[in-house]
Amino acid sequence: MASPNKGKPNKSHDEQRPQKSQQQILQHTEEAALTQLDRNSMGLSISGFTAGLDIGFSVLLMTVVISHFTGVFSPPVVELMVANMYPIGFIFVILGRSELFTEHTTLAILPVLQKLSNIKKLLRLWGIVYFSNILGGIIFALFLTYFASNLNFLSGWALSDVSKKMLQYNWQTLLFSAMLAGWMMGLLAWLVAASRETISQIVIIWIVTASIGLCGLPHCIVGNIEVVVNVFRGEISFAKYLSFMGPVTLGNAIGGLFFVGVLKFSHTAYSGQEKVIDPESIGQQE
């Protein structure tokens, strides 16, 4: 018996699942942000603390690469290898649905711009997620610092080396470079919302965060771990740590908030409502 589909072209997977429109991406991000804005403080704190811990695996693996391959390969090759370790923690955090501060600086502003939530809830979310991220990162940094001498897969000097360049920047450079990192993280959040498949999300996360790592742009949550390790090792003062975290946090927030949150919202809001076509509805109409 002949198949009823014989002679008919097979629709590809992409044709069956059309690309998301701007309005669909905006709606998706707003719904996710509203869920987090209304979430209880304990849940946010635990999720943020978990993200602060998980992001530490980026620092761990970067340190391992520096420990094992410095002097074996040329410095540019080692830097490229280190940059490709940078995305690991972000993959754990984003796919694991933990709360990361640099995502919410972009996404959580959208319901406020739509007047679906208020600035008080936004500041509450930012504050809880930021400080719980920092606390989780400090715990991970303590582990790296005090157990580095007993871990055969990394060297203590590599912990200092991973943040050496960033600590040489003045505050203006830190602020500007952190704005670029926040901008890229905002784009990452938007593109992850636009993608449908897990593989696509991993590729997006890898490309964006590896680029941040390769350029040496400071990220306040990863940088927290990289720099506070030096405080625990007695190589820099706590004041130096604060002078790093201040402009980096501000720059990350500005980059994500304005260049992606506000501009993407404005671009979508003024582009007009697009009609979303459902492929199944075509068959019903026929």
One Martini backbone bead per residue (centre of mass of N, CA, C, O) as a GRO file, in nm:
protein
  286
    1MET     BB    1   0.096   0.036   0.023
    2ALA     BB    2   0.077   0.356  -0.019
    3SER     BB    3   0.191   0.639   0.084
    4PRO     BB    4   0.038   0.946   0.151
    5ASN     BB    5   0.337   1.104   0.132
    6LYS     BB    6   0.387   1.036  -0.146
    7GLY     BB    7   0.542   1.301  -0.334
    8LYS     BB    8   0.592   1.466  -0.080
    9PRO     BB    9   0.748   1.702   0.071
   10ASN     BB   10   0.956   1.730   0.331
   11LYS     BB   11   0.961   1.881   0.622
   12SER     BB   12   1.150   2.052   0.800
   13HIS     BB   13   1.220   2.136   1.116
   14ASP     BB   14   1.235   2.448   1.062
   15GLU     BB   15   0.955   2.466   0.916
   16GLN     BB   16   0.786   2.364   1.166
   17ARG     BB   17   0.988   2.577   1.331
   18PRO     BB   18   0.978   2.884   1.348
   19GLN     BB   19   1.104   3.170   1.395
   20LYS     BB   20   1.120   3.392   1.626
   21SER     BB   21   0.989   3.669   1.716
   22GLN     BB   22   1.026   3.956   1.880
   23GLN     BB   23   0.765   3.925   2.051
   24GLN     BB   24   0.826   3.639   2.155
   25ILE     BB   25   1.087   3.706   2.302
   26LEU     BB   26   0.971   3.922   2.485
   27GLN     BB   27   0.757   3.745   2.620
   28HIS     BB   28   0.948   3.533   2.734
   29THR     BB   29   1.123   3.726   2.910
   30GLU     BB   30   0.893   3.846   3.077
   31GLU     BB   31   0.788   3.586   3.207
   32ALA     BB   32   1.055   3.510   3.345
   33ALA     BB   33   1.087   3.773   3.507
   34LEU     BB   34   0.818   3.765   3.665
   35THR     BB   35   0.877   3.506   3.817
   36GLN     BB   36   1.129   3.628   3.970
   37LEU     BB   37   0.995   3.883   4.097
   38ASP     BB   38   0.780   3.677   4.263
   39ARG     BB   39   0.987   3.545   4.417
   40ASN     BB   40   1.117   3.425   4.684
   41SER     BB   41   1.393   3.493   4.870
   42MET     BB   42   1.498   3.206   4.924
   43GLY     BB   43   1.498   3.100   4.634
   44LEU     BB   44   1.688   3.317   4.520
   45SER     BB   45   1.929   3.268   4.708
   46ILE     BB   46   1.986   2.972   4.636
   47SER     BB   47   2.014   3.012   4.331
   48GLY     BB   48   2.243   3.226   4.348
   49PHE     BB   49   2.443   3.054   4.509
   50THR     BB   50   2.467   2.829   4.297
   51ALA     BB   51   2.577   3.010   4.072
   52GLY     BB   52   2.835   3.100   4.225
   53LEU     BB   53   2.950   2.814   4.231
   54ASP     BB   54   2.929   2.716   3.929
   55ILE     BB   55   3.108   2.948   3.800
   56GLY     BB   56   3.381   2.835   3.924
   57PHE     BB   57   3.452   2.629   3.691
   58SER     BB   58   3.585   2.831   3.510
   59VAL     BB   59   3.825   2.896   3.695
   60LEU     BB   60   3.930   2.613   3.738
   61LEU     BB   61   3.986   2.541   3.432
   62MET     BB   62   4.172   2.777   3.371
   63THR     BB   63   4.385   2.697   3.584
   64VAL     BB   64   4.453   2.420   3.472
   65VAL     BB   65   4.559   2.515   3.197
   66ILE     BB   66   4.782   2.697   3.305
   67SER     BB   67   4.935   2.478   3.467
   68HIS     BB   68   4.984   2.265   3.214
   69PHE     BB   69   5.053   2.480   2.944
   70THR     BB   70   5.264   2.647   3.053
   71GLY     BB   71   5.544   2.613   2.831
   72VAL     BB   72   5.425   2.419   2.608
   73PHE     BB   73   5.284   2.657   2.487
   74SER     BB   74   5.204   2.927   2.354
   75PRO     BB   75   5.046   3.199   2.474
   76PRO     BB   76   4.811   3.215   2.260
   77VAL     BB   77   4.718   2.920   2.299
   78VAL     BB   78   4.656   2.936   2.599
   79GLU     BB   79   4.445   3.165   2.578
   80LEU     BB   80   4.250   3.001   2.400
   81MET     BB   81   4.205   2.770   2.604
   82VAL     BB   82   4.099   2.945   2.835
   83ALA     BB   83   3.855   3.070   2.683
   84ASN     BB   84   3.721   2.771   2.647
   85MET     BB   85   3.662   2.754   2.971
   86TYR     BB   86   3.468   2.992   3.041
   87PRO     BB   87   3.174   2.860   2.961
   88ILE     BB   88   3.112   2.630   3.163
   89GLY     BB   89   2.967   2.778   3.399
   90PHE     BB   90   2.741   2.903   3.220
   91ILE     BB   91   2.613   2.640   3.137
   92PHE     BB   92   2.536   2.544   3.419
   93VAL     BB   93   2.359   2.793   3.490
   94ILE     BB   94   2.163   2.836   3.246
   95LEU     BB   95   2.061   2.536   3.208
   96GLY     BB   96   2.002   2.517   3.534
   97ARG     BB   97   1.836   2.781   3.623
   98SER     BB   98   2.003   2.989   3.747
   99GLU     BB   99   2.089   3.293   3.913
  100LEU     BB  100   2.215   3.569   3.720
  101PHE     BB  101   2.290   3.893   3.729
  102THR     BB  102   2.359   3.957   3.414
  103GLU     BB  103   2.068   3.878   3.323
  104HIS     BB  104   1.874   4.064   3.504
  105THR     BB  105   1.968   4.341   3.395
  106THR     BB  106   1.801   4.277   3.136
  107LEU     BB  107   1.524   4.118   3.186
  108ALA     BB  108   1.388   4.266   3.445
  109ILE     BB  109   1.322   4.545   3.295
  110LEU     BB  110   1.083   4.477   3.102
  111PRO     BB  111   0.829   4.484   3.296
  112VAL     BB  112   0.879   4.779   3.376
  113LEU     BB  113   0.848   4.905   3.092
  114GLN     BB  114   0.545   4.766   3.079
  115LYS     BB  115   0.406   4.793   3.368
  116LEU     BB  116   0.413   4.493   3.529
  117SER     BB  117   0.614   4.634   3.724
  118ASN     BB  118   0.852   4.739   3.972
  119ILE     BB  119   1.139   4.883   4.104
  120LYS     BB  120   1.138   4.739   4.378
  121LYS     BB  121   1.148   4.445   4.268
  122LEU     BB  122   1.403   4.483   4.102
  123LEU     BB  123   1.601   4.556   4.334
  124ARG     BB  124   1.554   4.301   4.493
  125LEU     BB  125   1.653   4.101   4.285
  126TRP     BB  126   1.937   4.212   4.240
  127GLY     BB  127   2.037   4.198   4.532
  128ILE     BB  128   2.001   3.894   4.587
  129VAL     BB  129   2.158   3.781   4.343
  130TYR     BB  130   2.425   3.923   4.380
  131PHE     BB  131   2.500   3.837   4.680
  132SER     BB  132   2.471   3.530   4.628
  133ASN     BB  133   2.684   3.510   4.410
  134ILE     BB  134   2.920   3.617   4.581
  135LEU     BB  135   2.909   3.406   4.806
  136GLY     BB  136   2.951   3.156   4.628
  137GLY     BB  137   3.227   3.252   4.515
  138ILE     BB  138   3.379   3.268   4.786
  139ILE     BB  139   3.358   2.972   4.858
  140PHE     BB  140   3.509   2.870   4.607
  141ALA     BB  141   3.770   3.033   4.661
  142LEU     BB  142   3.841   2.894   4.927
  143PHE     BB  143   3.882   2.617   4.810
  144LEU     BB  144   4.111   2.691   4.613
  145THR     BB  145   4.310   2.814   4.818
  146TYR     BB  146   4.322   2.571   5.053
  147PHE     BB  147   4.352   2.321   4.816
  148ALA     BB  148   4.573   2.366   4.597
  149SER     BB  149   4.820   2.206   4.729
  150ASN     BB  150   4.636   1.919   4.707
  151LEU     BB  151   4.606   1.969   4.399
  152ASN     BB  152   4.729   1.818   4.105
  153PHE     BB  153   4.565   2.007   3.871
  154LEU     BB  154   4.693   2.263   4.026
  155SER     BB  155   4.832   2.589   4.073
  156GLY     BB  156   4.875   2.858   4.272
  157TRP     BB  157   4.988   3.068   4.060
  158ALA     BB  158   4.737   3.047   3.864
  159LEU     BB  159   4.535   3.207   4.038
  160SER     BB  160   4.682   3.481   3.986
  161ASP     BB  161   4.707   3.483   3.669
  162VAL     BB  162   4.397   3.501   3.581
  163SER     BB  163   4.388   3.829   3.707
  164LYS     BB  164   4.632   4.015   3.633
  165LYS     BB  165   4.529   4.211   3.410
  166MET     BB  166   4.277   4.341   3.553
  167LEU     BB  167   4.448   4.466   3.801
  168GLN     BB  168   4.589   4.691   3.597
  169TYR     BB  169   4.343   4.850   3.576
  170ASN     BB  170   4.162   5.113   3.565
  171TRP     BB  171   3.847   5.229   3.627
  172GLN     BB  172   3.779   5.315   3.337
  173THR     BB  173   3.851   5.047   3.199
  174LEU     BB  174   3.667   4.868   3.367
  175LEU     BB  175   3.402   5.004   3.292
  176PHE     BB  176   3.412   4.973   2.982
  177SER     BB  177   3.468   4.665   2.965
  178ALA     BB  178   3.213   4.588   3.136
  179MET     BB  179   3.007   4.697   2.935
  180LEU     BB  180   3.074   4.494   2.714
  181ALA     BB  181   3.009   4.242   2.881
  182GLY     BB  182   2.712   4.320   2.943
  183TRP     BB  183   2.622   4.336   2.652
  184MET     BB  184   2.687   4.038   2.582
  185MET     BB  185   2.504   3.915   2.804
  186GLY     BB  186   2.243   4.033   2.693
  187LEU     BB  187   2.258   3.892   2.419
  188LEU     BB  188   2.259   3.612   2.533
  189ALA     BB  189   1.978   3.619   2.664
  190TRP     BB  190   1.825   3.680   2.399
  191LEU     BB  191   1.929   3.434   2.227
  192VAL     BB  192   1.831   3.210   2.416
  193ALA     BB  193   1.530   3.294   2.386
  194ALA     BB  194   1.534   3.247   2.065
  195SER     BB  195   1.591   2.965   2.113
  196ARG     BB  196   1.494   2.604   2.104
  197GLU     BB  197   1.761   2.453   2.147
  198THR     BB  198   2.010   2.329   2.342
  199ILE     BB  199   2.240   2.337   2.137
  200SER     BB  200   2.205   2.632   2.061
  201GLN     BB  201   2.257   2.744   2.345
  202ILE     BB  202   2.544   2.638   2.378
  203VAL     BB  203   2.667   2.785   2.137
  204ILE     BB  204   2.601   3.070   2.232
  205ILE     BB  205   2.744   3.063   2.503
  206TRP     BB  206   3.023   2.994   2.392
  207ILE     BB  207   3.074   3.233   2.202
  208VAL     BB  208   3.030   3.469   2.401
  209THR     BB  209   3.210   3.382   2.651
  210ALA     BB  210   3.472   3.328   2.494
  211SER     BB  211   3.499   3.622   2.402
  212ILE     BB  212   3.525   3.744   2.681
  213GLY     BB  213   3.777   3.580   2.760
  214LEU     BB  214   3.965   3.662   2.521
  215CYS     BB  215   3.936   3.982   2.586
  216GLY     BB  216   3.928   4.030   2.907
  217LEU     BB  217   3.647   4.076   3.022
  218PRO     BB  218   3.473   4.183   3.293
  219HIS     BB  219   3.306   3.977   3.539
  220CYS     BB  220   3.164   4.005   3.845
  221ILE     BB  221   3.137   3.695   3.918
  222VAL     BB  222   3.401   3.580   3.811
  223GLY     BB  223   3.588   3.808   3.921
  224ASN     BB  224   3.540   3.756   4.217
  225ILE     BB  225   3.701   3.491   4.223
  226GLU     BB  226   3.970   3.580   4.092
  227VAL     BB  227   4.029   3.812   4.315
  228VAL     BB  228   3.971   3.689   4.604
  229VAL     BB  229   4.203   3.492   4.598
  230ASN     BB  230   4.421   3.717   4.642
  231VAL     BB  231   4.327   3.786   4.924
  232PHE     BB  232   4.369   3.501   5.055
  233ARG     BB  233   4.686   3.508   4.956
  234GLY     BB  234   4.797   3.813   5.018
  235GLU     BB  235   4.833   4.001   4.734
  236ILE     BB  236   4.579   4.171   4.814
  237SER     BB  237   4.354   4.396   4.904
  238PHE     BB  238   4.035   4.471   4.988
  239ALA     BB  239   4.034   4.747   4.846
  240LYS     BB  240   4.113   4.634   4.568
  241TYR     BB  241   3.866   4.459   4.535
  242LEU     BB  242   3.657   4.693   4.546
  243SER     BB  243   3.787   4.858   4.304
  244PHE     BB  244   3.691   4.633   4.108
  245MET     BB  245   3.383   4.571   4.166
  246GLY     BB  246   3.250   4.842   4.120
  247PRO     BB  247   3.296   4.905   3.807
  248VAL     BB  248   3.209   4.623   3.706
  249THR     BB  249   2.918   4.619   3.803
  250LEU     BB  250   2.830   4.882   3.667
  251GLY     BB  251   2.909   4.805   3.376
  252ASN     BB  252   2.737   4.552   3.345
  253ALA     BB  253   2.465   4.692   3.399
  254ILE     BB  254   2.472   4.901   3.171
  255GLY     BB  255   2.514   4.715   2.929
  256GLY     BB  256   2.252   4.541   2.970
  257LEU     BB  257   2.032   4.757   3.025
  258PHE     BB  258   2.070   4.943   2.769
  259PHE     BB  259   2.184   4.785   2.506
  260VAL     BB  260   1.939   4.571   2.553
  261GLY     BB  261   1.692   4.622   2.723
  262VAL     BB  262   1.604   4.903   2.602
  263LEU     BB  263   1.664   4.869   2.294
  264LYS     BB  264   1.506   4.607   2.242
  265PHE     BB  265   1.237   4.712   2.341
  266SER     BB  266   1.214   4.954   2.151
  267HIS     BB  267   1.242   4.803   1.884
  268THR     BB  268   0.993   4.616   1.931
  269ALA     BB  269   0.770   4.827   2.005
  270TYR     BB  270   0.825   4.998   1.713
  271SER     BB  271   0.775   4.752   1.492
  272GLY     BB  272   0.531   4.610   1.548
  273GLN     BB  273   0.294   4.377   1.500
  274GLU     BB  274   0.337   4.045   1.440
  275LYS     BB  275   0.237   3.782   1.251
  276VAL     BB  276   0.176   3.461   1.364
  277ILE     BB  277   0.240   3.160   1.201
  278ASP     BB  278   0.064   2.858   1.190
  279PRO     BB  279   0.108   2.571   1.019
  280GLU     BB  280  -0.160   2.420   1.111
  281SER     BB  281  -0.365   2.642   1.012
  282ILE     BB  282  -0.332   2.595   0.711
  283GLY     BB  283  -0.456   2.308   0.698
  284GLN     BB  284  -0.736   2.392   0.814
  285GLN     BB  285  -0.810   2.595   0.590
  286GLU     BB  286  -0.785   2.373   0.356
   0.00000   0.00000   0.00000
